[in-house]
Amino acid sequence: MKTNCENFRYVEKVRPNRDLTFKFYSDGRLVIINNDTEEVIGPRDLRGDSRDFYVRKRIAFIKNRLAETQLKYA
């Protein structure tokens, strides 16, 4: 089975203004990359607006998965 990936880029609005790439995979995995340092960070390292962005995208991902499952088994 091929896993698809959705990429989102987000630049924090408050200092240190990190440039982040969020990779949401169709199997539920998540990778967050700091584009300035090319370091992989975890959701626990997010603060403020970047955490809010992550939570909103994660909720949208879960809602889409539930809708797909309902249509598949309806």
PDB file of C-alpha atoms in Angstrom:
ATOM      1  CA  MET A   1       0.000   0.000   0.000  1.00  0.00           C
ATOM      2  CA  LYS A   2       1.331   3.397  -0.973  1.00  0.00           C
ATOM      3  CA  THR A   3       1.349   6.075   1.698  1.00  0.00           C
ATOM      4  CA  ASN A   4       0.470   9.578   0.612  1.00  0.00           C
ATOM      5  CA  CYS A   5       1.908  12.657   2.245  1.00  0.00           C
ATOM      6  CA  GLU A   6       0.504  16.144   2.672  1.00  0.00           C
ATOM      7  CA  ASN A   7       3.081  18.891   3.217  1.00  0.00           C
ATOM      8  CA  PHE A   8       2.324  22.182   4.938  1.00  0.00           C
ATOM      9  CA  ARG A   9       4.780  25.006   5.494  1.00  0.00           C
ATOM     10  CA  TYR A  10       4.331  27.310   8.460  1.00  0.00           C
ATOM     11  CA  VAL A  11       6.403  30.283   9.653  1.00  0.00           C
ATOM     12  CA  GLU A  12       5.889  31.160  13.296  1.00  0.00           C
ATOM     13  CA  LYS A  13       4.619  34.671  14.011  1.00  0.00           C
ATOM     14  CA  VAL A  14       6.572  35.162  17.236  1.00  0.00           C
ATOM     15  CA  ARG A  15      10.275  34.876  17.893  1.00  0.00           C
ATOM     16  CA  PRO A  16      12.281  32.777  17.130  1.00  0.00           C
ATOM     17  CA  ASN A  17      10.173  32.739  13.897  1.00  0.00           C
ATOM     18  CA  ARG A  18      10.952  29.148  12.963  1.00  0.00           C
ATOM     19  CA  ASP A  19      10.197  28.043   9.405  1.00  0.00           C
ATOM     20  CA  LEU A  20       8.503  24.651   9.788  1.00  0.00           C
ATOM     21  CA  THR A  21       7.355  21.949   7.378  1.00  0.00           C
ATOM     22  CA  PHE A  22       4.650  19.573   8.578  1.00  0.00           C
ATOM     23  CA  LYS A  23       4.402  16.234   6.764  1.00  0.00           C
ATOM     24  CA  PHE A  24       1.177  14.342   7.461  1.00  0.00           C
ATOM     25  CA  TYR A  25       1.252  10.797   6.083  1.00  0.00           C
ATOM     26  CA  SER A  26      -1.906   8.857   5.223  1.00  0.00           C
ATOM     27  CA  ASP A  27      -0.964   6.111   7.689  1.00  0.00           C
ATOM     28  CA  GLY A  28      -1.071   8.636  10.579  1.00  0.00           C
ATOM     29  CA  ARG A  29       2.642   9.399  10.896  1.00  0.00           C
ATOM     30  CA  LEU A  30       3.819  12.972  11.318  1.00  0.00           C
ATOM     31  CA  VAL A  31       7.192  14.573  10.664  1.00  0.00           C
ATOM     32  CA  ILE A  32       7.911  18.195  11.593  1.00  0.00           C
ATOM     33  CA  ILE A  33      11.064  19.711  10.117  1.00  0.00           C
ATOM     34  CA  ASN A  34      12.679  23.002  11.108  1.00  0.00           C
ATOM     35  CA  ASN A  35      13.735  24.285   7.676  1.00  0.00           C
ATOM     36  CA  ASP A  36      16.395  26.601   9.104  1.00  0.00           C
ATOM     37  CA  THR A  37      18.340  23.876  10.922  1.00  0.00           C
ATOM     38  CA  GLU A  38      16.978  20.842   8.996  1.00  0.00           C
ATOM     39  CA  GLU A  39      16.227  19.309  12.393  1.00  0.00           C
ATOM     40  CA  VAL A  40      13.249  17.012  12.993  1.00  0.00           C
ATOM     41  CA  ILE A  41      11.227  18.204  15.976  1.00  0.00           C
ATOM     42  CA  GLY A  42       8.321  16.681  17.855  1.00  0.00           C
ATOM     43  CA  PRO A  43       4.875  18.105  18.572  1.00  0.00           C
ATOM     44  CA  ARG A  44       5.946  18.720  22.191  1.00  0.00           C
ATOM     45  CA  ASP A  45       8.482  21.288  20.949  1.00  0.00           C
ATOM     46  CA  LEU A  46       5.770  23.438  19.351  1.00  0.00           C
ATOM     47  CA  ARG A  47       4.539  26.599  21.060  1.00  0.00           C
ATOM     48  CA  GLY A  48       1.829  29.166  20.510  1.00  0.00           C
ATOM     49  CA  ASP A  49       0.664  29.632  16.952  1.00  0.00           C
ATOM     50  CA  SER A  50       2.639  26.686  15.550  1.00  0.00           C
ATOM     51  CA  ARG A  51       0.998  24.344  18.089  1.00  0.00           C
ATOM     52  CA  ASP A  52      -2.413  25.761  17.143  1.00  0.00           C
ATOM     53  CA  PHE A  53      -1.631  25.162  13.454  1.00  0.00           C
ATOM     54  CA  TYR A  54      -0.589  21.567  14.197  1.00  0.00           C
ATOM     55  CA  VAL A  55      -3.727  20.845  16.253  1.00  0.00           C
ATOM     56  CA  ARG A  56      -6.045  22.257  13.573  1.00  0.00           C
ATOM     57  CA  LYS A  57      -4.396  20.212  10.816  1.00  0.00           C
ATOM     58  CA  ARG A  58      -4.417  17.052  12.957  1.00  0.00           C
ATOM     59  CA  ILE A  59      -8.138  17.462  13.722  1.00  0.00           C
ATOM     60  CA  ALA A  60      -8.881  17.996  10.017  1.00  0.00           C
ATOM     61  CA  PHE A  61      -6.866  14.851   9.200  1.00  0.00           C
ATOM     62  CA  ILE A  62      -8.816  12.785  11.760  1.00  0.00           C
ATOM     63  CA  LYS A  63     -12.173  14.104  10.490  1.00  0.00           C
ATOM     64  CA  ASN A  64     -11.246  13.197   6.905  1.00  0.00           C
ATOM     65  CA  ARG A  65     -10.182   9.687   7.944  1.00  0.00           C
ATOM     66  CA  LEU A  66     -13.478   9.174   9.802  1.00  0.00           C
ATOM     67  CA  ALA A  67     -15.496  10.391   6.812  1.00  0.00           C
ATOM     68  CA  GLU A  68     -13.578   8.059   4.479  1.00  0.00           C
ATOM     69  CA  THR A  69     -14.181   5.113   6.793  1.00  0.00           C
ATOM     70  CA  GLN A  70     -17.891   5.903   7.084  1.00  0.00           C
ATOM     71  CA  LEU A  71     -18.240   6.032   3.298  1.00  0.00           C
ATOM     72  CA  LYS A  72     -16.278   2.813   2.900  1.00  0.00           C
ATOM     73  CA  TYR A  73     -18.485   0.834   5.288  1.00  0.00           C
ATOM     74  CA  ALA A  74     -21.811   2.608   4.709  1.00  0.00           C
TER      75      ALA A  74
END
